[in-house]
Coordinates of C-alpha atoms and ligand atoms in Angstrom, one line a residue:
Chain A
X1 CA 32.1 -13.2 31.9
X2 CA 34.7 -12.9 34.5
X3 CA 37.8 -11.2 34.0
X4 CA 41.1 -10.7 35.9
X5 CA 43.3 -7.2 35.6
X6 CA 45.7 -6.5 38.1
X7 CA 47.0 -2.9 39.7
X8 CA 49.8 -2.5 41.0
X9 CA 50.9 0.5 42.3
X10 CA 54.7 0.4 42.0
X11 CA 57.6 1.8 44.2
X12 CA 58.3 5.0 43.0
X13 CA 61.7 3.6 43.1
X14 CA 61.1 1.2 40.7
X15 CA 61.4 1.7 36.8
X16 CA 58.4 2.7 35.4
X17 CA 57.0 1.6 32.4
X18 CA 54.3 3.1 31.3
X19 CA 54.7 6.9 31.7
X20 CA 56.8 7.1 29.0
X21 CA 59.5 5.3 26.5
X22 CA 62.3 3.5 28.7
X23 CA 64.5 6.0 27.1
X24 CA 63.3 9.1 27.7
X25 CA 62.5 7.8 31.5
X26 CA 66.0 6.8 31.8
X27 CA 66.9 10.5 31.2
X28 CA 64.0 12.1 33.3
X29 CA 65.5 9.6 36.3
X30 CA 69.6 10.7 35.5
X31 CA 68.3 14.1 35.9
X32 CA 66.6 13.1 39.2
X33 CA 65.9 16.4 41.9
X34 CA 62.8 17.9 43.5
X35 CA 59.2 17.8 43.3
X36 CA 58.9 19.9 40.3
X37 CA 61.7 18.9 38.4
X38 CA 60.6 15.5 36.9
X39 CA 57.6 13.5 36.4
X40 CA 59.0 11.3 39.1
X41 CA 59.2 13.5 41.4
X42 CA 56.5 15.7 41.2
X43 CA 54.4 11.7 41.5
X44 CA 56.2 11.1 44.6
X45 CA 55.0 14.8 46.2
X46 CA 51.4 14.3 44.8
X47 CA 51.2 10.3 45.3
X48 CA 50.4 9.8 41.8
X49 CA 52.9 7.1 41.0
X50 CA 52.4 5.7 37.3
X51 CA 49.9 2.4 38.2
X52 CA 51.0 -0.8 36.2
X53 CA 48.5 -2.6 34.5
X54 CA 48.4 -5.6 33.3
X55 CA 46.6 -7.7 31.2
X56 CA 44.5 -11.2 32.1
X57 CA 47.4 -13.3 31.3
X58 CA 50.0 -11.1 33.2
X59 CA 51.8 -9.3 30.3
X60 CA 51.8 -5.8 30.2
X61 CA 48.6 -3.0 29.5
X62 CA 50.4 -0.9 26.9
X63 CA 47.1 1.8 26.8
X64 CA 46.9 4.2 28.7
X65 CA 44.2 5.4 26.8
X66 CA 42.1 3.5 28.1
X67 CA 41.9 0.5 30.3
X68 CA 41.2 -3.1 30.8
X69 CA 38.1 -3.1 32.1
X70 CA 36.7 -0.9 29.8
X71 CA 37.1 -3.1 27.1
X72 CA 34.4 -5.3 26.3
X73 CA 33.0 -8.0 23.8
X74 CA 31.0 -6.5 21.3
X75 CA 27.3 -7.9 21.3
X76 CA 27.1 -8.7 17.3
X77 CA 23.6 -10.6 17.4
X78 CA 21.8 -6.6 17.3
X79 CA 19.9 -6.1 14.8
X80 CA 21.3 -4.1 12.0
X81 CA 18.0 -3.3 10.1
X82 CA 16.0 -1.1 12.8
X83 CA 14.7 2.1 11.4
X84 CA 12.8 5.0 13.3
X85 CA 10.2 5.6 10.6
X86 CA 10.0 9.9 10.4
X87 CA 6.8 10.7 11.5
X88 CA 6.5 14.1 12.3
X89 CA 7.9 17.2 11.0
X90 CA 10.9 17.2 13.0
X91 CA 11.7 13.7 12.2
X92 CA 11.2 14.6 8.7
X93 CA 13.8 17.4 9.1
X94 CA 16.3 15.4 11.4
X95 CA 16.2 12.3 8.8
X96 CA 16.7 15.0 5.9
X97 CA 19.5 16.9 7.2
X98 CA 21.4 13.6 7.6
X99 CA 20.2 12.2 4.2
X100 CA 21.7 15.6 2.4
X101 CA 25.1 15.5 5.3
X102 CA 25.9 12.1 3.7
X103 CA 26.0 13.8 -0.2
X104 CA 29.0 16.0 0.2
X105 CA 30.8 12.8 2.3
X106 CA 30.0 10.5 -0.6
X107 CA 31.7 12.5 -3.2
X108 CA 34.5 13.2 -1.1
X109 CA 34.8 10.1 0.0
X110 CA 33.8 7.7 -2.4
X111 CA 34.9 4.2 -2.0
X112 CA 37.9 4.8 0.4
X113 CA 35.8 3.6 3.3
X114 CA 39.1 3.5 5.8
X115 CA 39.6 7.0 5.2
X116 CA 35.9 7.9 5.2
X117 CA 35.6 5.8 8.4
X118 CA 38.5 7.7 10.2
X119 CA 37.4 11.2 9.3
X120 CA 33.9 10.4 10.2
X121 CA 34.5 9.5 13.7
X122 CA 35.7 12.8 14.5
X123 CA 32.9 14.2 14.2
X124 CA 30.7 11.0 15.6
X125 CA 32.3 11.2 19.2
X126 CA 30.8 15.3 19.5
X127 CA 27.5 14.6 20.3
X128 CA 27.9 12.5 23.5
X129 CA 30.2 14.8 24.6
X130 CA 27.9 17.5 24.3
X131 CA 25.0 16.0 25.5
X132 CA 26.8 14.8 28.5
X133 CA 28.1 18.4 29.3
X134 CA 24.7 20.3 28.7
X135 CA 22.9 17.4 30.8
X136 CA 25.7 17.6 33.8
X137 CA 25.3 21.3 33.9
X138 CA 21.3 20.6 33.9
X139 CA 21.7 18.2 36.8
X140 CA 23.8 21.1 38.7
X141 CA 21.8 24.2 37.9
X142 CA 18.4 22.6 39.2
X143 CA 19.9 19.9 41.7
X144 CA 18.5 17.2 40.0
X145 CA 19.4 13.0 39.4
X146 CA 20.4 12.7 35.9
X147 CA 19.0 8.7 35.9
X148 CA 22.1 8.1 34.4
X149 CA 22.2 10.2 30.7
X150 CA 25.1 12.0 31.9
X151 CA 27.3 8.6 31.8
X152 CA 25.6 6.7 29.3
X153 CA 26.3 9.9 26.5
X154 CA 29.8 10.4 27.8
X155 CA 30.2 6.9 27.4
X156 CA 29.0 6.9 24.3
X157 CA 31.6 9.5 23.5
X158 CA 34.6 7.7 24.7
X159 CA 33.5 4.4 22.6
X160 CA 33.5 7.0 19.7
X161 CA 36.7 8.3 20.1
X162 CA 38.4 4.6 20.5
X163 CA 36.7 4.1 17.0
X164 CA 39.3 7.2 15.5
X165 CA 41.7 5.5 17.7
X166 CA 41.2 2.3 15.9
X167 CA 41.1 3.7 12.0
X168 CA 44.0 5.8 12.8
X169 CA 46.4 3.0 13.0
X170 CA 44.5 1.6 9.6
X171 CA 44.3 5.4 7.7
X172 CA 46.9 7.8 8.8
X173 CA 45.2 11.5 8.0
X174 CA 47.3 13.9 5.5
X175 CA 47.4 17.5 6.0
X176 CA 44.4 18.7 4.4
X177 CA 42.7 16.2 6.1
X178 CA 43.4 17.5 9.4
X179 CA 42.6 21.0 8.2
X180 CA 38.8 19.7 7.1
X181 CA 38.7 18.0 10.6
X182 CA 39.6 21.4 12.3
X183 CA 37.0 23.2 10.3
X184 CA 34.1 20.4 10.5
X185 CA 34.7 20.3 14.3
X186 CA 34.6 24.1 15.0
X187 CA 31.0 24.3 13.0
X188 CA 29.8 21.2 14.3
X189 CA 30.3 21.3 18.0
X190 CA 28.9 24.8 17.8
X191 CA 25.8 23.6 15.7
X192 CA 25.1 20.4 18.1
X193 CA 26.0 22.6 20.5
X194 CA 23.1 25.2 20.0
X195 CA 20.8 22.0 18.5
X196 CA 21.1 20.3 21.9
X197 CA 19.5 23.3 23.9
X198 CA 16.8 24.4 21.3
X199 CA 15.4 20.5 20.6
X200 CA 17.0 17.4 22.6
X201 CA 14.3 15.5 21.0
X202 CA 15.7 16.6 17.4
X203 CA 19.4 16.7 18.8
X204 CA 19.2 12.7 19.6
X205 CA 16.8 12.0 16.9
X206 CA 19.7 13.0 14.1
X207 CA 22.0 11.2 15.9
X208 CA 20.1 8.4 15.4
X209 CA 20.0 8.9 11.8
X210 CA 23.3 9.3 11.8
X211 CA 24.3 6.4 13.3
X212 CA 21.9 4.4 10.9
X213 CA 23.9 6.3 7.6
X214 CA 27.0 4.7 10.3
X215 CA 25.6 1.3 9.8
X216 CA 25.1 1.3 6.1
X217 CA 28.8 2.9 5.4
X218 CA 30.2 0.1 7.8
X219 CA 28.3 -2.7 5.9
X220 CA 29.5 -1.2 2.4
X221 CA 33.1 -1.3 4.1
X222 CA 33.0 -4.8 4.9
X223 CA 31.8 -5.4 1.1
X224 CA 34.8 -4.2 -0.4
X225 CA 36.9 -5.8 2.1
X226 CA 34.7 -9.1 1.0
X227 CA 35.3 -8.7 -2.7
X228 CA 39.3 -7.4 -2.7
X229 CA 39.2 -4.1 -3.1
X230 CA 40.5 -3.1 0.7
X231 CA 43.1 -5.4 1.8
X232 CA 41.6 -7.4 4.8
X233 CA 44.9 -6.7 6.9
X234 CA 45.7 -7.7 10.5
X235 CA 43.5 -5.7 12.9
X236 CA 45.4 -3.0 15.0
X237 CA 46.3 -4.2 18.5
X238 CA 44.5 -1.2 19.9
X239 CA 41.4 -2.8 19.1
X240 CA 42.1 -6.6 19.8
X241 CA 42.4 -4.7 23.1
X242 CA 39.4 -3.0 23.6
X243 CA 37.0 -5.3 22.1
X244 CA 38.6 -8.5 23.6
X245 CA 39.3 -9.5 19.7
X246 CA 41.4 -12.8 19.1
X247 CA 45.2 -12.3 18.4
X248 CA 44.6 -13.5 15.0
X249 CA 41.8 -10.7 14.0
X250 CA 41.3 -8.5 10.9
X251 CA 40.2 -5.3 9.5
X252 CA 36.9 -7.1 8.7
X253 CA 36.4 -8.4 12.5
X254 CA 37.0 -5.0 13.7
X255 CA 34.7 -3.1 11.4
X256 CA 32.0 -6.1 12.5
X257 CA 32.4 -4.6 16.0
X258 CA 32.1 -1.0 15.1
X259 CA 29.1 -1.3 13.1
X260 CA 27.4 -3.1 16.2
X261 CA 29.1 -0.3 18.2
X262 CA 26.8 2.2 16.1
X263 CA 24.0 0.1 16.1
X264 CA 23.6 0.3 19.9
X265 CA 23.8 3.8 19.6
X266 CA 21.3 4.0 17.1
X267 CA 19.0 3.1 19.9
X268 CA 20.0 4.4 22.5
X269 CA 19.7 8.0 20.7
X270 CA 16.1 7.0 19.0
X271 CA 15.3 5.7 22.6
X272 CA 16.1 9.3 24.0
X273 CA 14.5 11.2 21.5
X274 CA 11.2 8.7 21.6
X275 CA 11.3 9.9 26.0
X276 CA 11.1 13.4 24.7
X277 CA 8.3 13.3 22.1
X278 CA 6.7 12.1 25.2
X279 CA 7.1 15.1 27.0
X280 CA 9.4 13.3 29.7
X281 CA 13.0 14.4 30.6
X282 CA 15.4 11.8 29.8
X283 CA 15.8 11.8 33.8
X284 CA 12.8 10.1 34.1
X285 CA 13.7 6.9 32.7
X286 CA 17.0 5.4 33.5
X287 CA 19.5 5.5 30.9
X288 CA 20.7 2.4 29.7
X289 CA 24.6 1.8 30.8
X290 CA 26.9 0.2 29.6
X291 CA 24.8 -1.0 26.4
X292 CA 27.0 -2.2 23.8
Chain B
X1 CA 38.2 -5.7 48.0
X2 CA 36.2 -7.9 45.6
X3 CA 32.4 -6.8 45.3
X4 CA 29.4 -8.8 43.8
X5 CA 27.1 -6.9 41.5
X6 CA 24.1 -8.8 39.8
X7 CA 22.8 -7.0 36.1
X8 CA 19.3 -8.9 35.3
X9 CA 18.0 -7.8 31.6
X10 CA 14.4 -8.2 33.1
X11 CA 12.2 -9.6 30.7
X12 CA 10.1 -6.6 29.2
X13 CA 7.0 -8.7 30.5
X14 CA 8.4 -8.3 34.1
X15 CA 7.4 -5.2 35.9
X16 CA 9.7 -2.7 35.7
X17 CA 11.0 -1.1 39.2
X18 CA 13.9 1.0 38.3
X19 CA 12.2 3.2 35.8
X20 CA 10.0 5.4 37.7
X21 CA 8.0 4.9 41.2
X22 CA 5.3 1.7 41.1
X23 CA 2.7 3.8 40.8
X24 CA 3.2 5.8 38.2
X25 CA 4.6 2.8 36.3
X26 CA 1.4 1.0 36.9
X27 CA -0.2 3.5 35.1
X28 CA 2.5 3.6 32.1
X29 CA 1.6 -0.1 31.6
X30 CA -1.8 -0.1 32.1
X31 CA -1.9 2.4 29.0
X32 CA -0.3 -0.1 26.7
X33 CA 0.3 0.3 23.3
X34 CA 3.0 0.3 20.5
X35 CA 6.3 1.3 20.6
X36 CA 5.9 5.5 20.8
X37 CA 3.2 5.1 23.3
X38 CA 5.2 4.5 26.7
X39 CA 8.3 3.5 27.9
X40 CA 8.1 0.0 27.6
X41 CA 7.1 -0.4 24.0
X42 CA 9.9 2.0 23.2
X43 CA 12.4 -0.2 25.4
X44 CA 11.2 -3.1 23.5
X45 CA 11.9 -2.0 20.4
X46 CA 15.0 -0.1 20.7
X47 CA 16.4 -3.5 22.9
X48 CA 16.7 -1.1 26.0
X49 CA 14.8 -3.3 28.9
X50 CA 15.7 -0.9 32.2
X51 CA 18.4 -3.1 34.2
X52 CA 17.7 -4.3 37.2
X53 CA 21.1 -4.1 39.2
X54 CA 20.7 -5.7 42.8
X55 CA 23.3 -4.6 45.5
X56 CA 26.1 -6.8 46.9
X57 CA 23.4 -8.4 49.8
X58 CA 20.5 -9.3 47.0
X59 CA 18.7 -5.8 47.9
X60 CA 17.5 -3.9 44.8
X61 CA 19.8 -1.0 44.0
X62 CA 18.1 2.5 44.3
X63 CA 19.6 4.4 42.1
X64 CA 19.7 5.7 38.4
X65 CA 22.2 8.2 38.4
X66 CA 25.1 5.9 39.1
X67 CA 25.8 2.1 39.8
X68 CA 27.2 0.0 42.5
X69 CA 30.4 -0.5 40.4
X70 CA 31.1 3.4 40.9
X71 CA 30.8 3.4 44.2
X72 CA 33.7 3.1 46.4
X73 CA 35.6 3.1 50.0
X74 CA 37.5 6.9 50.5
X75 CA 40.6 6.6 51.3
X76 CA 40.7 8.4 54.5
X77 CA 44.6 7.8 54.8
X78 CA 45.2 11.1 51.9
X79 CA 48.0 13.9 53.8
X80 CA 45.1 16.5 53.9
X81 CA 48.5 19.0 54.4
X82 CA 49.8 19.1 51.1
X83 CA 49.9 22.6 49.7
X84 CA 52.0 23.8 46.1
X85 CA 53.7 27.0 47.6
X86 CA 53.1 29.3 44.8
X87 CA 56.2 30.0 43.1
X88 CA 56.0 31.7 39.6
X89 CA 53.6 34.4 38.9
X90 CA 50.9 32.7 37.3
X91 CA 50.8 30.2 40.5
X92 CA 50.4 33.4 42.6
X93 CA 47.8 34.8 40.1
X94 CA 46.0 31.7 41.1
X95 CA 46.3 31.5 45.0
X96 CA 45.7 35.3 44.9
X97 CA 42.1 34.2 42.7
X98 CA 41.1 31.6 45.0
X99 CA 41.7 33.4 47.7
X100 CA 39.5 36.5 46.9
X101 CA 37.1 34.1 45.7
X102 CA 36.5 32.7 49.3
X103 CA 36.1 36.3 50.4
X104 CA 32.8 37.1 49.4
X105 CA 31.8 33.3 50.1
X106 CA 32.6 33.7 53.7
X107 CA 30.7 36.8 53.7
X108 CA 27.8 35.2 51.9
X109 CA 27.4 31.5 54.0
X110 CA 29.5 32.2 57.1
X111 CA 29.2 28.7 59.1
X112 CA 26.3 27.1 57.6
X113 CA 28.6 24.7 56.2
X114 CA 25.7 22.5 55.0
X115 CA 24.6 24.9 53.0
X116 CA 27.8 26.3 51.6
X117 CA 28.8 22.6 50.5
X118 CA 26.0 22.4 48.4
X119 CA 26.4 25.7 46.9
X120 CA 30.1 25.4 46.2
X121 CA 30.2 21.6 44.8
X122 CA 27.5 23.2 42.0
X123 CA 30.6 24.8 40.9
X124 CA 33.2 22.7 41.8
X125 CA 31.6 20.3 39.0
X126 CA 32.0 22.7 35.8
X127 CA 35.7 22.2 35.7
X128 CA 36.5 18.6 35.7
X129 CA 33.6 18.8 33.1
X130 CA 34.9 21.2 30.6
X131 CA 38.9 20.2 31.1
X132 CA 37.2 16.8 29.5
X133 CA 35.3 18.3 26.8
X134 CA 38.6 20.5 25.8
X135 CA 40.5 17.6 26.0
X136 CA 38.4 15.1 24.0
X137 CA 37.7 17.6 21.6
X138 CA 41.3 18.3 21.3
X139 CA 42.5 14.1 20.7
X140 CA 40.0 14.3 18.0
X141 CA 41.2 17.1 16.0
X142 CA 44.6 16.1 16.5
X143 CA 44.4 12.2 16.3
X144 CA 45.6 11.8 19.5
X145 CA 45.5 9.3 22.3
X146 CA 44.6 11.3 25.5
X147 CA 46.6 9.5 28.1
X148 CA 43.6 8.7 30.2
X149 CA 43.0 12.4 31.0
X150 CA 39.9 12.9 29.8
X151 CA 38.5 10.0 31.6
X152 CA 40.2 11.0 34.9
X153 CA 38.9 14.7 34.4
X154 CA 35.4 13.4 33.5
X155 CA 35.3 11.3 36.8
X156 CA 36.6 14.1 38.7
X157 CA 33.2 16.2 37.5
X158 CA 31.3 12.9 38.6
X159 CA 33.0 12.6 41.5
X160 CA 31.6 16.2 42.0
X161 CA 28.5 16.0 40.8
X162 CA 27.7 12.9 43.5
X163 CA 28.9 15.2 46.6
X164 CA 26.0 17.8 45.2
X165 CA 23.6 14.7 45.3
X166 CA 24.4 14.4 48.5
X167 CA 24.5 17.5 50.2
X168 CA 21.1 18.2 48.8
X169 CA 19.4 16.0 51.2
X170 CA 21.1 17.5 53.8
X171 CA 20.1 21.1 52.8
X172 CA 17.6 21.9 50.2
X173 CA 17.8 25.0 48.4
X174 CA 15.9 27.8 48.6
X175 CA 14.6 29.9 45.2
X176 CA 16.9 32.7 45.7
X177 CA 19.7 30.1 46.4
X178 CA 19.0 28.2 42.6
X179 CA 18.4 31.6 41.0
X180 CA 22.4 32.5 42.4
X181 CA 23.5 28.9 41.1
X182 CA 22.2 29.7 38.0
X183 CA 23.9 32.9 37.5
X184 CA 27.2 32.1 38.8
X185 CA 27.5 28.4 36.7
X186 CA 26.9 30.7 33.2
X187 CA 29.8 33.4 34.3
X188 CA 32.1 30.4 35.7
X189 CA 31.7 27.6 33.4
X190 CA 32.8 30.3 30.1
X191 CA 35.4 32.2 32.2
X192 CA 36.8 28.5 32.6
X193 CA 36.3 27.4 29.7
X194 CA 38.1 30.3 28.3
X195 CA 40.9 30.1 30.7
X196 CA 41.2 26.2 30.2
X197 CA 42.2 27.2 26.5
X198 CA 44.6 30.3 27.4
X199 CA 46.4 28.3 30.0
X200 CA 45.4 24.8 31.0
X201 CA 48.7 25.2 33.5
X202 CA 46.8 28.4 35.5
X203 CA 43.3 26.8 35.3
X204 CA 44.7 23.2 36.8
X205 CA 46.4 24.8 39.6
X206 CA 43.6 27.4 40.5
X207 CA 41.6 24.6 41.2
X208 CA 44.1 22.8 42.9
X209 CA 44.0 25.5 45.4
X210 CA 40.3 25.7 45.3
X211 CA 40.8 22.2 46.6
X212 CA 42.8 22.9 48.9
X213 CA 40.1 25.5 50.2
X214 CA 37.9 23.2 50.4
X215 CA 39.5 20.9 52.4
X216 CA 39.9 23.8 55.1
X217 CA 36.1 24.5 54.7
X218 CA 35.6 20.5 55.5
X219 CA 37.7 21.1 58.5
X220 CA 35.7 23.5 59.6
X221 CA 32.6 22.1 58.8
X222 CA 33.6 18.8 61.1
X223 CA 34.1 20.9 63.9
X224 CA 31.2 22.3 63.8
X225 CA 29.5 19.0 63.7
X226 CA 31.6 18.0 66.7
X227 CA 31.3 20.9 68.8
X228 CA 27.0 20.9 68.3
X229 CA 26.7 23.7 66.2
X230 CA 25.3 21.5 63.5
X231 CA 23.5 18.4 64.0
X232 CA 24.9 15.6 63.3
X233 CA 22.3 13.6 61.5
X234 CA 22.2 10.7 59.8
X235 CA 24.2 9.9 56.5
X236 CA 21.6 10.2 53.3
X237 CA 21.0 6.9 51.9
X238 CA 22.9 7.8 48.8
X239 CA 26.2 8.7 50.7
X240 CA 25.8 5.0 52.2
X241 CA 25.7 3.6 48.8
X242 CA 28.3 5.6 47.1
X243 CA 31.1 5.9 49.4
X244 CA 30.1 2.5 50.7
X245 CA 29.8 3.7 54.3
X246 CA 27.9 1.4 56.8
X247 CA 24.5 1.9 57.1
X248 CA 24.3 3.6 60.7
X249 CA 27.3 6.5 59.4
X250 CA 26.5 10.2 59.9
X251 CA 26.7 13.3 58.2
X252 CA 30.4 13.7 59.8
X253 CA 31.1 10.3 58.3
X254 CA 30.1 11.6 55.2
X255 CA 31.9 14.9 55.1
X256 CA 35.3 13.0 55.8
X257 CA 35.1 10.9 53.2
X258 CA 33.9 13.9 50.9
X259 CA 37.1 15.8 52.6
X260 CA 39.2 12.6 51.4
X261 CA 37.8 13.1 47.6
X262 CA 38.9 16.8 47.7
X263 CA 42.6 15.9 48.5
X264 CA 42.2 14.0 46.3
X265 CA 41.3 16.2 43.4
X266 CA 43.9 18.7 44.8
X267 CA 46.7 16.2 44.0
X268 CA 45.6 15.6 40.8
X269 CA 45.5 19.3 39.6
X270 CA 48.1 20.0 40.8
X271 CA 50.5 17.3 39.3
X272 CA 48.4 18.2 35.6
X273 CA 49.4 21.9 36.7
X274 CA 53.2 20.5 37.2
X275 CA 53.2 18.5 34.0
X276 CA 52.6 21.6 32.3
X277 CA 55.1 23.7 33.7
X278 CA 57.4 21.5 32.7
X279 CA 56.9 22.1 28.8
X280 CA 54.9 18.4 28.7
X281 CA 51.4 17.5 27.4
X282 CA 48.7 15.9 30.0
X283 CA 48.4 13.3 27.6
X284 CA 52.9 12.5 27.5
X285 CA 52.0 11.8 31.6
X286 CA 49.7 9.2 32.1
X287 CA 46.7 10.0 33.9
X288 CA 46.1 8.9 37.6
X289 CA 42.5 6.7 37.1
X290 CA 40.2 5.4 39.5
X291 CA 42.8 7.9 41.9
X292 CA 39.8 8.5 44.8
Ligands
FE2_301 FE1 31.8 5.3 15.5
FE2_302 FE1 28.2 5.9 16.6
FE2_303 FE1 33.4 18.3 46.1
FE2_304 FE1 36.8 18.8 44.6

């Protein structure tokens, strides 16, 4: 699929338009001055002018988030249903520690699957992040290739975090809720953290779990949005960005793409764990990139 | 500059020549069996075939550990000159750092430049690295768009990581050399880490002067190359791919174009440093992407 963006690296004369609102830039430019007294200027020393970017049909990019050719088409045909059957012991306990994770956000949770679906991704975009750091420093320590891991987890990340992106505009968090996502993240990170170096093979293997518990909240979602009980309302423009949705899309198109989203990295994470149960490093077999 | 990339899904029948060398895949397939037995059956269930990419002429593409569309052409043009005269006394606190830093470096490599590179980019990878994970972790607590940073500060520990690739072919370590790497990523990576969270304003702009001293040590390291003290060999294949150098470049080819990167990363510091100091968020400023 081809695609057109454009860059443009403007005159640092001109008016910028995507560093900040029009009115506060307007201020930052009446104040005017030397390298370090406004954005402006301290661009001009550095050669970091704000880039304009705009979309395929010349209107503006209004993210700076992320960018057009990140976005992508979701690939929707994946198979939904795939299961890693535990085996061993360790798949036993990875596949029990997400089945008993998933009580405590049921009851909390319930049937507000927005909410749930916000709240959830905070914690969802950890473990690429985390795996991408501990590999990177691997690959630095011992001077070794890292076949790729090191992008395709970080990547992995990134799409993660443009799911919170995404439910935020649909859910907006209230206090307590922020407070929970403070606490969750603190134990969490710390836990992945410390589950990454001890077992990768476990590490990726829950992960995969997760991501199938991911699946099976997203298709409940799309349920209620089926029968009434979530309003199907328009999707966020955020998203019609990133996945390359039609201006016309809903909630229920955009929760269609996220649950494919999670399905892809069902498998990648199974995938990684299944190159560790056979004694490999995930170095040895190229990661898979940009899988979606 | 417009580039031609292919991506071919190979068919899982297809022998496989990314994954691992011919030989030890021919043994992989000649095993056989179901999907936890080798790669292949785990690709083909988990819908992860390994990609064959081919490069811009129809040649197969080498590497796992990044793509052609991350490769690019330096730009050599960058004011290697620039310099932030420390001003306030956490910008001195900073110079001062670097500065004794480089003393016991000298000490250590004196002019074997090749093998000071190599040593030095081990480090200058952690911090792009853990800036990233601080910031992502950060727009996920607080629902926050990132501005781009996280991406530009995770391509900046890429960017890194690929000019440790490279040096290594020029020197390889020694034991004692890997045992020192070791030692000094676990005191720098959690003395950054912990100064990334005190003041993300000091830890940009020490490393915009550690930049900066890199650059110098470049200098220096082309003029050895020029006046004989060090060979100047050829360019490792890598370098050729990545920085998309023609194929008969040298190792002086390749440290100006690594020179370029560093001025590169300077500016950027620096101007997060700046954005900082002025009472701002990273993420109020947009973030300076694909900035090589
Ligand atoms: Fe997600
Ligand atoms: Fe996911
Ligand atoms: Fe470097
Ligand atoms: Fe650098």
């Amino acid at each position: 699929t081809a695609t057109t963006w454009t860059l443009i690296n403007e005159n640092v004369r001109c008016k910028s338009t995507l560093a900040l609102g029009d009115k506060e830039q307007e201020e930052k430019q009446a104040v005017g001055g030397g390298p370090t007294k406004n954005e402006k200027g301290i661009n001009s020393y550095w050669g970091l002018e704000p880039t304009k970017v705009t979309k395929e049909g010349g209107a503006e990019w209004k993210w700076t988030c992320f960018r057009p050719w990140e976005a992508y088409k979701a690939d929707l045909s994946i198979d939904l249903k795939k299961h890693h059957a535990p085996v061993t012991l360790l798949d036993k306990m990875a596949y029990w520690t997400v089945k008993t994770l998933r009580w405590p956000t049921d009851l909390l949770f319930q049937r507000r699957y927005g909410c749930r679906a916000m709240m959830l991704e905070t914690v969802a975009a950890v473990p690429g992040m985390v795996g991408g750091m501990l590999l990177h420093c691997k690959s630095l320590r011992r001077f070794e290739h890292s076949g790729g891991w090191i992008k395709a987890l970080l990547e992995e990340a990134e799409n993660e975090r443009m799911h919170l992106m995404t439910f935020m505009e649909v859910a907006k968090p209230r206090w307590y809720e922020r407070a929970l996502v403070f606490a969750v993240q603190g134990v969490f990170f710390n836990a992945y953290f410390l589950g990454y170096i001890i077992s990768p093979k476990f590490a990726h293997r829950m992960v995969g779990y997760l991501e199938e518990e991911a699946i099976h909240s997203y298709t409940e979602f799309i349920k209620e949005l089926d029968n009434g009980s979530i309003e199907n309302v328009r999707a966020p423009a955020i998203a019609i960005d990133y996945w390359r949705l039609s201006p016309d899309s809903t909630l229920r198109d955009v929760v269609m793409v996220v649950r494919a989203d999670e399905a892809h990295h069902r498998d990648v994470n199974h995938f990684a764990s299944d190159i560790h149960y056979q004694g490999r490093q995930l170095r040895e077999a190229p990661a898979p990139l940009g899988y979606h």
